mmCIF file with all atom_site columns, N, CA, C and O in Angstrom:
data_model
loop_
_atom_site.group_PDB
_atom_site.id
_atom_site.type_symbol
_atom_site.label_atom_id
_atom_site.label_alt_id
_atom_site.label_comp_id
_atom_site.label_asym_id
_atom_site.label_entity_id
_atom_site.label_seq_id
_atom_site.pdbx_PDB_ins_code
_atom_site.Cartn_x
_atom_site.Cartn_y
_atom_site.Cartn_z
_atom_site.occupancy
_atom_site.B_iso_or_equiv
_atom_site.pdbx_formal_charge
_atom_site.auth_seq_id
_atom_site.auth_comp_id
_atom_site.auth_asym_id
_atom_site.auth_atom_id
_atom_site.pdbx_PDB_model_num
ATOM 1   N N  . MET A 1 1  ? -10.064 43.716 8.881   1.00 70.00 ? 1  MET A N  1
ATOM 2   C CA . MET A 1 1  ? -9.128  43.035 8.019   1.00 70.00 ? 1  MET A CA 1
ATOM 3   C C  . MET A 1 1  ? -8.718  43.999 6.910   1.00 70.00 ? 1  MET A C  1
ATOM 4   O O  . MET A 1 1  ? -9.553  44.539 6.199   1.00 70.00 ? 1  MET A O  1
ATOM 5   N N  . GLY A 1 2  ? -7.438  44.186 6.736   1.00 84.00 ? 2  GLY A N  1
ATOM 6   C CA . GLY A 1 2  ? -6.928  45.065 5.697   1.00 84.00 ? 2  GLY A CA 1
ATOM 7   C C  . GLY A 1 2  ? -6.639  44.301 4.427   1.00 84.00 ? 2  GLY A C  1
ATOM 8   O O  . GLY A 1 2  ? -6.854  43.102 4.321   1.00 84.00 ? 2  GLY A O  1
ATOM 9   N N  . THR A 1 3  ? -6.131  45.013 3.466   1.00 85.00 ? 3  THR A N  1
ATOM 10  C CA . THR A 1 3  ? -5.772  44.368 2.204   1.00 85.00 ? 3  THR A CA 1
ATOM 11  C C  . THR A 1 3  ? -4.316  44.636 1.902   1.00 85.00 ? 3  THR A C  1
ATOM 12  O O  . THR A 1 3  ? -3.741  45.631 2.348   1.00 85.00 ? 3  THR A O  1
ATOM 13  N N  . ASP A 1 4  ? -3.721  43.745 1.169   1.00 89.00 ? 4  ASP A N  1
ATOM 14  C CA . ASP A 1 4  ? -2.349  43.879 0.710   1.00 89.00 ? 4  ASP A CA 1
ATOM 15  C C  . ASP A 1 4  ? -2.317  43.612 -0.784  1.00 89.00 ? 4  ASP A C  1
ATOM 16  O O  . ASP A 1 4  ? -3.285  43.121 -1.367  1.00 89.00 ? 4  ASP A O  1
ATOM 17  N N  . VAL A 1 5  ? -1.202  43.897 -1.393  1.00 89.00 ? 5  VAL A N  1
ATOM 18  C CA . VAL A 1 5  ? -1.041  43.694 -2.829  1.00 89.00 ? 5  VAL A CA 1
ATOM 19  C C  . VAL A 1 5  ? -0.098  42.530 -3.055  1.00 89.00 ? 5  VAL A C  1
ATOM 20  O O  . VAL A 1 5  ? 0.936   42.420 -2.409  1.00 89.00 ? 5  VAL A O  1
ATOM 21  N N  . LEU A 1 6  ? -0.472  41.648 -3.973  1.00 85.00 ? 6  LEU A N  1
ATOM 22  C CA . LEU A 1 6  ? 0.361   40.526 -4.375  1.00 85.00 ? 6  LEU A CA 1
ATOM 23  C C  . LEU A 1 6  ? 0.564   40.649 -5.875  1.00 85.00 ? 6  LEU A C  1
ATOM 24  O O  . LEU A 1 6  ? -0.395  40.682 -6.638  1.00 85.00 ? 6  LEU A O  1
ATOM 25  N N  . SER A 1 7  ? 1.794   40.730 -6.288  1.00 90.00 ? 7  SER A N  1
ATOM 26  C CA . SER A 1 7  ? 2.110   40.859 -7.708  1.00 90.00 ? 7  SER A CA 1
ATOM 27  C C  . SER A 1 7  ? 2.657   39.534 -8.210  1.00 90.00 ? 7  SER A C  1
ATOM 28  O O  . SER A 1 7  ? 3.515   38.928 -7.577  1.00 90.00 ? 7  SER A O  1
ATOM 29  N N  . LEU A 1 8  ? 2.125   39.065 -9.333  1.00 88.00 ? 8  LEU A N  1
ATOM 30  C CA . LEU A 1 8  ? 2.554   37.791 -9.898  1.00 88.00 ? 8  LEU A CA 1
ATOM 31  C C  . LEU A 1 8  ? 3.055   37.983 -11.316 1.00 88.00 ? 8  LEU A C  1
ATOM 32  O O  . LEU A 1 8  ? 2.502   38.756 -12.073 1.00 88.00 ? 8  LEU A O  1
ATOM 33  N N  . ARG A 1 9  ? 4.057   37.217 -11.665 1.00 94.00 ? 9  ARG A N  1
ATOM 34  C CA . ARG A 1 9  ? 4.518   37.172 -13.047 1.00 94.00 ? 9  ARG A CA 1
ATOM 35  C C  . ARG A 1 9  ? 4.136   35.792 -13.560 1.00 94.00 ? 9  ARG A C  1
ATOM 36  O O  . ARG A 1 9  ? 4.599   34.781 -13.040 1.00 94.00 ? 9  ARG A O  1
ATOM 37  N N  . ILE A 1 10 ? 3.240   35.759 -14.560 1.00 94.00 ? 10 ILE A N  1
ATOM 38  C CA . ILE A 1 10 ? 2.783   34.480 -15.067 1.00 94.00 ? 10 ILE A CA 1
ATOM 39  C C  . ILE A 1 10 ? 2.895   34.443 -16.586 1.00 94.00 ? 10 ILE A C  1
ATOM 40  O O  . ILE A 1 10 ? 2.917   35.482 -17.252 1.00 94.00 ? 10 ILE A O  1
ATOM 41  N N  . ASP A 1 11 ? 2.947   33.252 -17.101 1.00 96.00 ? 11 ASP A N  1
ATOM 42  C CA . ASP A 1 11 ? 3.042   33.002 -18.527 1.00 96.00 ? 11 ASP A CA 1
ATOM 43  C C  . ASP A 1 11 ? 1.797   33.550 -19.238 1.00 96.00 ? 11 ASP A C  1
ATOM 44  O O  . ASP A 1 11 ? 0.688   33.461 -18.712 1.00 96.00 ? 11 ASP A O  1
ATOM 45  N N  . GLY A 1 12 ? 1.980   34.104 -20.410 1.00 96.00 ? 12 GLY A N  1
ATOM 46  C CA . GLY A 1 12 ? 0.872   34.664 -21.172 1.00 96.00 ? 12 GLY A CA 1
ATOM 47  C C  . GLY A 1 12 ? -0.205  33.651 -21.494 1.00 96.00 ? 12 GLY A C  1
ATOM 48  O O  . GLY A 1 12 ? -1.399  33.955 -21.473 1.00 96.00 ? 12 GLY A O  1
ATOM 49  N N  . GLU A 1 13 ? 0.202   32.423 -21.781 1.00 97.00 ? 13 GLU A N  1
ATOM 50  C CA . GLU A 1 13 ? -0.751  31.360 -22.083 1.00 97.00 ? 13 GLU A CA 1
ATOM 51  C C  . GLU A 1 13 ? -1.613  31.033 -20.861 1.00 97.00 ? 13 GLU A C  1
ATOM 52  O O  . GLU A 1 13 ? -2.829  30.844 -20.973 1.00 97.00 ? 13 GLU A O  1
ATOM 53  N N  . LEU A 1 14 ? -0.983  30.995 -19.692 1.00 95.00 ? 14 LEU A N  1
ATOM 54  C CA . LEU A 1 14 ? -1.720  30.749 -18.457 1.00 95.00 ? 14 LEU A CA 1
ATOM 55  C C  . LEU A 1 14 ? -2.708  31.885 -18.197 1.00 95.00 ? 14 LEU A C  1
ATOM 56  O O  . LEU A 1 14 ? -3.856  31.648 -17.827 1.00 95.00 ? 14 LEU A O  1
ATOM 57  N N  . LEU A 1 15 ? -2.270  33.114 -18.390 1.00 96.00 ? 15 LEU A N  1
ATOM 58  C CA . LEU A 1 15 ? -3.158  34.264 -18.181 1.00 96.00 ? 15 LEU A CA 1
ATOM 59  C C  . LEU A 1 15 ? -4.357  34.192 -19.116 1.00 96.00 ? 15 LEU A C  1
ATOM 60  O O  . LEU A 1 15 ? -5.491  34.463 -18.705 1.00 96.00 ? 15 LEU A O  1
ATOM 61  N N  . ASP A 1 16 ? -4.139  33.808 -20.357 1.00 97.00 ? 16 ASP A N  1
ATOM 62  C CA . ASP A 1 16 ? -5.254  33.664 -21.300 1.00 97.00 ? 16 ASP A CA 1
ATOM 63  C C  . ASP A 1 16 ? -6.252  32.622 -20.809 1.00 97.00 ? 16 ASP A C  1
ATOM 64  O O  . ASP A 1 16 ? -7.466  32.828 -20.881 1.00 97.00 ? 16 ASP A O  1
ATOM 65  N N  . ARG A 1 17 ? -5.745  31.493 -20.308 1.00 96.00 ? 17 ARG A N  1
ATOM 66  C CA . ARG A 1 17 ? -6.644  30.457 -19.782 1.00 96.00 ? 17 ARG A CA 1
ATOM 67  C C  . ARG A 1 17 ? -7.411  30.957 -18.568 1.00 96.00 ? 17 ARG A C  1
ATOM 68  O O  . ARG A 1 17 ? -8.606  30.686 -18.409 1.00 96.00 ? 17 ARG A O  1
ATOM 69  N N  . MET A 1 18 ? -6.711  31.701 -17.704 1.00 95.00 ? 18 MET A N  1
ATOM 70  C CA . MET A 1 18 ? -7.370  32.250 -16.522 1.00 95.00 ? 18 MET A CA 1
ATOM 71  C C  . MET A 1 18 ? -8.446  33.258 -16.925 1.00 95.00 ? 18 MET A C  1
ATOM 72  O O  . MET A 1 18 ? -9.528  33.285 -16.321 1.00 95.00 ? 18 MET A O  1
ATOM 73  N N  . ARG A 1 19 ? -8.173  34.061 -17.926 1.00 97.00 ? 19 ARG A N  1
ATOM 74  C CA . ARG A 1 19 ? -9.184  35.010 -18.420 1.00 97.00 ? 19 ARG A CA 1
ATOM 75  C C  . ARG A 1 19 ? -10.416 34.265 -18.927 1.00 97.00 ? 19 ARG A C  1
ATOM 76  O O  . ARG A 1 19 ? -11.548 34.682 -18.681 1.00 97.00 ? 19 ARG A O  1
ATOM 77  N N  . THR A 1 20 ? -10.185 33.170 -19.634 1.00 97.00 ? 20 THR A N  1
ATOM 78  C CA . THR A 1 20 ? -11.294 32.374 -20.160 1.00 97.00 ? 20 THR A CA 1
ATOM 79  C C  . THR A 1 20 ? -12.128 31.789 -19.033 1.00 97.00 ? 20 THR A C  1
ATOM 80  O O  . THR A 1 20 ? -13.361 31.878 -19.043 1.00 97.00 ? 20 THR A O  1
ATOM 81  N N  . HIS A 1 21 ? -11.466 31.182 -18.051 1.00 95.00 ? 21 HIS A N  1
ATOM 82  C CA . HIS A 1 21 ? -12.175 30.607 -16.912 1.00 95.00 ? 21 HIS A CA 1
ATOM 83  C C  . HIS A 1 21 ? -12.951 31.681 -16.145 1.00 95.00 ? 21 HIS A C  1
ATOM 84  O O  . HIS A 1 21 ? -14.102 31.460 -15.747 1.00 95.00 ? 21 HIS A O  1
ATOM 85  N N  . ALA A 1 22 ? -12.315 32.823 -15.930 1.00 97.00 ? 22 ALA A N  1
ATOM 86  C CA . ALA A 1 22 ? -12.972 33.911 -15.206 1.00 97.00 ? 22 ALA A CA 1
ATOM 87  C C  . ALA A 1 22 ? -14.173 34.432 -15.992 1.00 97.00 ? 22 ALA A C  1
ATOM 88  O O  . ALA A 1 22 ? -15.243 34.657 -15.417 1.00 97.00 ? 22 ALA A O  1
ATOM 89  N N  . ALA A 1 23 ? -14.011 34.602 -17.284 1.00 97.00 ? 23 ALA A N  1
ATOM 90  C CA . ALA A 1 23 ? -15.105 35.122 -18.119 1.00 97.00 ? 23 ALA A CA 1
ATOM 91  C C  . ALA A 1 23 ? -16.305 34.188 -18.102 1.00 97.00 ? 23 ALA A C  1
ATOM 92  O O  . ALA A 1 23 ? -17.453 34.650 -18.075 1.00 97.00 ? 23 ALA A O  1
ATOM 93  N N  . ARG A 1 24 ? -16.068 32.882 -18.115 1.00 97.00 ? 24 ARG A N  1
ATOM 94  C CA . ARG A 1 24 ? -17.169 31.910 -18.058 1.00 97.00 ? 24 ARG A CA 1
ATOM 95  C C  . ARG A 1 24 ? -18.005 32.091 -16.800 1.00 97.00 ? 24 ARG A C  1
ATOM 96  O O  . ARG A 1 24 ? -19.194 31.775 -16.789 1.00 97.00 ? 24 ARG A O  1
ATOM 97  N N  . ARG A 1 25 ? -17.349 32.558 -15.751 1.00 96.00 ? 25 ARG A N  1
ATOM 98  C CA . ARG A 1 25 ? -18.041 32.746 -14.472 1.00 96.00 ? 25 ARG A CA 1
ATOM 99  C C  . ARG A 1 25 ? -18.464 34.194 -14.250 1.00 96.00 ? 25 ARG A C  1
ATOM 100 O O  . ARG A 1 25 ? -18.958 34.542 -13.177 1.00 96.00 ? 25 ARG A O  1
ATOM 101 N N  . GLY A 1 26 ? -18.225 35.045 -15.236 1.00 97.00 ? 26 GLY A N  1
ATOM 102 C CA . GLY A 1 26 ? -18.593 36.455 -15.110 1.00 97.00 ? 26 GLY A CA 1
ATOM 103 C C  . GLY A 1 26 ? -17.754 37.188 -14.083 1.00 97.00 ? 26 GLY A C  1
ATOM 104 O O  . GLY A 1 26 ? -18.253 38.075 -13.395 1.00 97.00 ? 26 GLY A O  1
ATOM 105 N N  . MET A 1 27 ? -16.488 36.804 -13.972 1.00 96.00 ? 27 MET A N  1
ATOM 106 C CA . MET A 1 27 ? -15.600 37.370 -12.956 1.00 96.00 ? 27 MET A CA 1
ATOM 107 C C  . MET A 1 27 ? -14.398 38.031 -13.614 1.00 96.00 ? 27 MET A C  1
ATOM 108 O O  . MET A 1 27 ? -14.086 37.761 -14.771 1.00 96.00 ? 27 MET A O  1
ATOM 109 N N  . THR A 1 28 ? -13.719 38.866 -12.843 1.00 96.00 ? 28 THR A N  1
ATOM 110 C CA . THR A 1 28 ? -12.426 39.380 -13.278 1.00 96.00 ? 28 THR A CA 1
ATOM 111 C C  . THR A 1 28 ? -11.376 38.319 -12.971 1.00 96.00 ? 28 THR A C  1
ATOM 112 O O  . THR A 1 28 ? -11.616 37.409 -12.161 1.00 96.00 ? 28 THR A O  1
ATOM 113 N N  . VAL A 1 29 ? -10.224 38.431 -13.594 1.00 95.00 ? 29 VAL A N  1
ATOM 114 C CA . VAL A 1 29 ? -9.135  37.488 -13.307 1.00 95.00 ? 29 VAL A CA 1
ATOM 115 C C  . VAL A 1 29 ? -8.748  37.585 -11.839 1.00 95.00 ? 29 VAL A C  1
ATOM 116 O O  . VAL A 1 29 ? -8.517  36.573 -11.173 1.00 95.00 ? 29 VAL A O  1
ATOM 117 N N  . GLN A 1 30 ? -8.708  38.800 -11.305 1.00 92.00 ? 30 GLN A N  1
ATOM 118 C CA . GLN A 1 30 ? -8.354  38.987 -9.896  1.00 92.00 ? 30 GLN A CA 1
ATOM 119 C C  . GLN A 1 30 ? -9.332  38.242 -8.997  1.00 92.00 ? 30 GLN A C  1
ATOM 120 O O  . GLN A 1 30 ? -8.930  37.508 -8.091  1.00 92.00 ? 30 GLN A O  1
ATOM 121 N N  . ASP A 1 31 ? -10.635 38.407 -9.235  1.00 94.00 ? 31 ASP A N  1
ATOM 122 C CA . ASP A 1 31 ? -11.631 37.717 -8.417  1.00 94.00 ? 31 ASP A CA 1
ATOM 123 C C  . ASP A 1 31 ? -11.529 36.203 -8.568  1.00 94.00 ? 31 ASP A C  1
ATOM 124 O O  . ASP A 1 31 ? -11.686 35.459 -7.600  1.00 94.00 ? 31 ASP A O  1
ATOM 125 N N  . TYR A 1 32 ? -11.262 35.740 -9.781  1.00 95.00 ? 32 TYR A N  1
ATOM 126 C CA . TYR A 1 32 ? -11.119 34.306 -10.035 1.00 95.00 ? 32 TYR A CA 1
ATOM 127 C C  . TYR A 1 32 ? -9.944  33.728 -9.244  1.00 95.00 ? 32 TYR A C  1
ATOM 128 O O  . TYR A 1 32 ? -10.070 32.684 -8.602  1.00 95.00 ? 32 TYR A O  1
ATOM 129 N N  . VAL A 1 33 ? -8.813  34.422 -9.262  1.00 93.00 ? 33 VAL A N  1
ATOM 130 C CA . VAL A 1 33 ? -7.625  33.953 -8.536  1.00 93.00 ? 33 VAL A CA 1
ATOM 131 C C  . VAL A 1 33 ? -7.896  33.942 -7.036  1.00 93.00 ? 33 VAL A C  1
ATOM 132 O O  . VAL A 1 33 ? -7.591  32.964 -6.351  1.00 93.00 ? 33 VAL A O  1
ATOM 133 N N  . ILE A 1 34 ? -8.498  34.997 -6.530  1.00 90.00 ? 34 ILE A N  1
ATOM 134 C CA . ILE A 1 34 ? -8.785  35.066 -5.087  1.00 90.00 ? 34 ILE A CA 1
ATOM 135 C C  . ILE A 1 34 ? -9.739  33.952 -4.681  1.00 90.00 ? 34 ILE A C  1
ATOM 136 O O  . ILE A 1 34 ? -9.526  33.268 -3.677  1.00 90.00 ? 34 ILE A O  1
ATOM 137 N N  . ARG A 1 35 ? -10.781 33.747 -5.477  1.00 93.00 ? 35 ARG A N  1
ATOM 138 C CA . ARG A 1 35 ? -11.744 32.688 -5.165  1.00 93.00 ? 35 ARG A CA 1
ATOM 139 C C  . ARG A 1 35 ? -11.070 31.316 -5.162  1.00 93.00 ? 35 ARG A C  1
ATOM 140 O O  . ARG A 1 35 ? -11.342 30.483 -4.304  1.00 93.00 ? 35 ARG A O  1
ATOM 141 N N  . THR A 1 36 ? -10.181 31.090 -6.105  1.00 91.00 ? 36 THR A N  1
ATOM 142 C CA . THR A 1 36 ? -9.464  29.825 -6.183  1.00 91.00 ? 36 THR A CA 1
ATOM 143 C C  . THR A 1 36 ? -8.570  29.627 -4.960  1.00 91.00 ? 36 THR A C  1
ATOM 144 O O  . THR A 1 36 ? -8.524  28.541 -4.377  1.00 91.00 ? 36 THR A O  1
ATOM 145 N N  . LEU A 1 37 ? -7.868  30.684 -4.551  1.00 90.00 ? 37 LEU A N  1
ATOM 146 C CA . LEU A 1 37 ? -6.994  30.585 -3.375  1.00 90.00 ? 37 LEU A CA 1
ATOM 147 C C  . LEU A 1 37 ? -7.806  30.347 -2.105  1.00 90.00 ? 37 LEU A C  1
ATOM 148 O O  . LEU A 1 37 ? -7.406  29.547 -1.254  1.00 90.00 ? 37 LEU A O  1
ATOM 149 N N  . VAL A 1 38 ? -8.926  31.025 -1.969  1.00 90.00 ? 38 VAL A N  1
ATOM 150 C CA . VAL A 1 38 ? -9.770  30.844 -0.786  1.00 90.00 ? 38 VAL A CA 1
ATOM 151 C C  . VAL A 1 38 ? -10.304 29.419 -0.736  1.00 90.00 ? 38 VAL A C  1
ATOM 152 O O  . VAL A 1 38 ? -10.306 28.779 0.311   1.00 90.00 ? 38 VAL A O  1
ATOM 153 N N  . ARG A 1 39 ? -10.749 28.911 -1.876  1.00 89.00 ? 39 ARG A N  1
ATOM 154 C CA . ARG A 1 39 ? -11.270 27.536 -1.935  1.00 89.00 ? 39 ARG A CA 1
ATOM 155 C C  . ARG A 1 39 ? -10.178 26.538 -1.555  1.00 89.00 ? 39 ARG A C  1
ATOM 156 O O  . ARG A 1 39 ? -10.411 25.599 -0.799  1.00 89.00 ? 39 ARG A O  1
ATOM 157 N N  . GLU A 1 40 ? -8.970  26.734 -2.076  1.00 89.00 ? 40 GLU A N  1
ATOM 158 C CA . GLU A 1 40 ? -7.848  25.841 -1.766  1.00 89.00 ? 40 GLU A CA 1
ATOM 159 C C  . GLU A 1 40 ? -7.526  25.881 -0.269  1.00 89.00 ? 40 GLU A C  1
ATOM 160 O O  . GLU A 1 40 ? -7.295  24.844 0.355   1.00 89.00 ? 40 GLU A O  1
ATOM 161 N N  . ASP A 1 41 ? -7.541  27.076 0.305   1.00 88.00 ? 41 ASP A N  1
ATOM 162 C CA . ASP A 1 41 ? -7.269  27.215 1.738   1.00 88.00 ? 41 ASP A CA 1
ATOM 163 C C  . ASP A 1 41 ? -8.341  26.500 2.549   1.00 88.00 ? 41 ASP A C  1
ATOM 164 O O  . ASP A 1 41 ? -8.039  25.801 3.514   1.00 88.00 ? 41 ASP A O  1
ATOM 165 N N  . PHE A 1 42 ? -9.610  26.650 2.154   1.00 87.00 ? 42 PHE A N  1
ATOM 166 C CA . PHE A 1 42 ? -10.689 25.967 2.857   1.00 87.00 ? 42 PHE A CA 1
ATOM 167 C C  . PHE A 1 42 ? -10.501 24.454 2.782   1.00 87.00 ? 42 PHE A C  1
ATOM 168 O O  . PHE A 1 42 ? -10.653 23.752 3.778   1.00 87.00 ? 42 PHE A O  1
ATOM 169 N N  . ASP A 1 43 ? -10.176 23.948 1.585   1.00 88.00 ? 43 ASP A N  1
ATOM 170 C CA . ASP A 1 43 ? -9.981  22.507 1.411   1.00 88.00 ? 43 ASP A CA 1
ATOM 171 C C  . ASP A 1 43 ? -8.892  21.978 2.339   1.00 88.00 ? 43 ASP A C  1
ATOM 172 O O  . ASP A 1 43 ? -9.042  20.915 2.943   1.00 88.00 ? 43 ASP A O  1
ATOM 173 N N  . GLU A 1 44 ? -7.808  22.716 2.455   1.00 89.00 ? 44 GLU A N  1
ATOM 174 C CA . GLU A 1 44 ? -6.706  22.287 3.334   1.00 89.00 ? 44 GLU A CA 1
ATOM 175 C C  . GLU A 1 44 ? -7.131  22.294 4.795   1.00 89.00 ? 44 GLU A C  1
ATOM 176 O O  . GLU A 1 44 ? -6.818  21.363 5.543   1.00 89.00 ? 44 GLU A O  1
ATOM 177 N N  . ARG A 1 45 ? -7.842  23.353 5.213   1.00 89.00 ? 45 ARG A N  1
ATOM 178 C CA . ARG A 1 45 ? -8.292  23.430 6.604   1.00 89.00 ? 45 ARG A CA 1
ATOM 179 C C  . ARG A 1 45 ? -9.314  22.349 6.916   1.00 89.00 ? 45 ARG A C  1
ATOM 180 O O  . ARG A 1 45 ? -9.294  21.752 7.989   1.00 89.00 ? 45 ARG A O  1
ATOM 181 N N  . PHE A 1 46 ? -10.214 22.065 5.951   1.00 89.00 ? 46 PHE A N  1
ATOM 182 C CA . PHE A 1 46 ? -11.217 21.023 6.148   1.00 89.00 ? 46 PHE A CA 1
ATOM 183 C C  . PHE A 1 46 ? -10.551 19.657 6.284   1.00 89.00 ? 46 PHE A C  1
ATOM 184 O O  . PHE A 1 46 ? -10.893 18.870 7.164   1.00 89.00 ? 46 PHE A O  1
ATOM 185 N N  . LYS A 1 47 ? -9.590  19.384 5.418   1.00 90.00 ? 47 LYS A N  1
ATOM 186 C CA . LYS A 1 47 ? -8.867  18.112 5.466   1.00 90.00 ? 47 LYS A CA 1
ATOM 187 C C  . LYS A 1 47 ? -8.165  17.946 6.812   1.00 90.00 ? 47 LYS A C  1
ATOM 188 O O  . LYS A 1 47 ? -8.195  16.873 7.415   1.00 90.00 ? 47 LYS A O  1
ATOM 189 N N  . ALA A 1 48 ? -7.535  19.005 7.297   1.00 91.00 ? 48 ALA A N  1
ATOM 190 C CA . ALA A 1 48 ? -6.844  18.947 8.584   1.00 91.00 ? 48 ALA A CA 1
ATOM 191 C C  . ALA A 1 48 ? -7.837  18.682 9.718   1.00 91.00 ? 48 ALA A C  1
ATOM 192 O O  . ALA A 1 48 ? -7.552  17.895 10.633  1.00 91.00 ? 48 ALA A O  1
ATOM 193 N N  . ALA A 1 49 ? -9.008  19.294 9.647   1.00 92.00 ? 49 ALA A N  1
ATOM 194 C CA . ALA A 1 49 ? -10.024 19.081 10.678  1.00 92.00 ? 49 ALA A CA 1
ATOM 195 C C  . ALA A 1 49 ? -10.521 17.641 10.657  1.00 92.00 ? 49 ALA A C  1
ATOM 196 O O  . ALA A 1 49 ? -10.725 17.027 11.712  1.00 92.00 ? 49 ALA A O  1
ATOM 197 N N  . VAL A 1 50 ? -10.713 17.084 9.478   1.00 91.00 ? 50 VAL A N  1
ATOM 198 C CA . VAL A 1 50 ? -11.155 15.690 9.364   1.00 91.00 ? 50 VAL A CA 1
ATOM 199 C C  . VAL A 1 50 ? -10.094 14.765 9.939   1.00 91.00 ? 50 VAL A C  1
ATOM 200 O O  . VAL A 1 50 ? -10.413 13.828 10.689  1.00 91.00 ? 50 VAL A O  1
ATOM 201 N N  . GLU A 1 51 ? -8.835  15.020 9.625   1.00 92.00 ? 51 GLU A N  1
ATOM 202 C CA . GLU A 1 51 ? -7.747  14.181 10.147  1.00 92.00 ? 51 GLU A CA 1
ATOM 203 C C  . GLU A 1 51 ? -7.683  14.241 11.670  1.00 92.00 ? 51 GLU A C  1
ATOM 204 O O  . GLU A 1 51 ? -7.496  13.219 12.333  1.00 92.00 ? 51 GLU A O  1
ATOM 205 N N  . LYS A 1 52 ? -7.865  15.440 12.242  1.00 92.00 ? 52 LYS A N  1
ATOM 206 C CA . LYS A 1 52 ? -7.850  15.572 13.704  1.00 92.00 ? 52 LYS A CA 1
ATOM 207 C C  . LYS A 1 52 ? -9.028  14.806 14.323  1.00 92.00 ? 52 LYS A C  1
ATOM 208 O O  . LYS A 1 52 ? -8.866  14.168 15.361  1.00 92.00 ? 52 LYS A O  1
ATOM 209 N N  . THR A 1 53 ? -10.189 14.901 13.679  1.00 92.00 ? 53 THR A N  1
ATOM 210 C CA . THR A 1 53 ? -11.361 14.190 14.183  1.00 92.00 ? 53 THR A CA 1
ATOM 211 C C  . THR A 1 53 ? -11.146 12.682 14.145  1.00 92.00 ? 53 THR A C  1
ATOM 212 O O  . THR A 1 53 ? -11.474 11.965 15.100  1.00 92.00 ? 53 THR A O  1
ATOM 213 N N  . GLU A 1 54 ? -10.569 12.205 13.036  1.00 91.00 ? 54 GLU A N  1
ATOM 214 C CA . GLU A 1 54 ? -10.304 10.760 12.922  1.00 91.00 ? 54 GLU A CA 1
ATOM 215 C C  . GLU A 1 54 ? -9.318  10.289 13.982  1.00 91.00 ? 54 GLU A C  1
ATOM 216 O O  . GLU A 1 54 ? -9.471  9.216  14.552  1.00 91.00 ? 54 GLU A O  1
ATOM 217 N N  . LYS A 1 55 ? -8.303  11.100 14.266  1.00 90.00 ? 55 LYS A N  1
ATOM 218 C CA . LYS A 1 55 ? -7.338  10.741 15.299  1.00 90.00 ? 55 LYS A CA 1
ATOM 219 C C  . LYS A 1 55 ? -8.007  10.719 16.672  1.00 90.00 ? 55 LYS A C  1
ATOM 220 O O  . LYS A 1 55 ? -7.730  9.855  17.502  1.00 90.00 ? 55 LYS A O  1
ATOM 221 N N  . PHE A 1 56 ? -8.885  11.697 16.921  1.00 89.00 ? 56 PHE A N  1
ATOM 222 C CA . PHE A 1 56 ? -9.552  11.794 18.212  1.00 89.00 ? 56 PHE A CA 1
ATOM 223 C C  . PHE A 1 56 ? -10.444 10.583 18.466  1.00 89.00 ? 56 PHE A C  1
ATOM 224 O O  . PHE A 1 56 ? -10.454 10.029 19.553  1.00 89.00 ? 56 PHE A O  1
ATOM 225 N N  . TYR A 1 57 ? -11.188 10.186 17.450  1.00 90.00 ? 57 TYR A N  1
ATOM 226 C CA . TYR A 1 57 ? -12.111 9.058  17.606  1.00 90.00 ? 57 TYR A CA 1
ATOM 227 C C  . TYR A 1 57 ? -11.466 7.713  17.306  1.00 90.00 ? 57 TYR A C  1
ATOM 228 O O  . TYR A 1 57 ? -12.101 6.671  17.480  1.00 90.00 ? 57 TYR A O  1
ATOM 229 N N  . GLY A 1 58 ? -10.207 7.763  16.854  1.00 78.00 ? 58 GLY A N  1
ATOM 230 C CA . GLY A 1 58 ? -9.411  6.560  16.644  1.00 78.00 ? 58 GLY A CA 1
ATOM 231 C C  . GLY A 1 58 ? -9.987  5.663  15.610  1.00 78.00 ? 58 GLY A C  1
ATOM 232 O O  . GLY A 1 58 ? -9.877  4.562  15.415  1.00 78.00 ? 58 GLY A O  1
#
């Protein structure tokens, strides 16, 4: 698996909040954002799997 670069333009106030959240967890802002995106992706995939299971078992 390779890596790519994603550049974001965000509000200064939002960046400050993200820095605070990341610092509380001992993380960089980059790591905090990546962790948040991965968690969100997992949540979506899990929800889809649950919905498929519910449809299968009716």
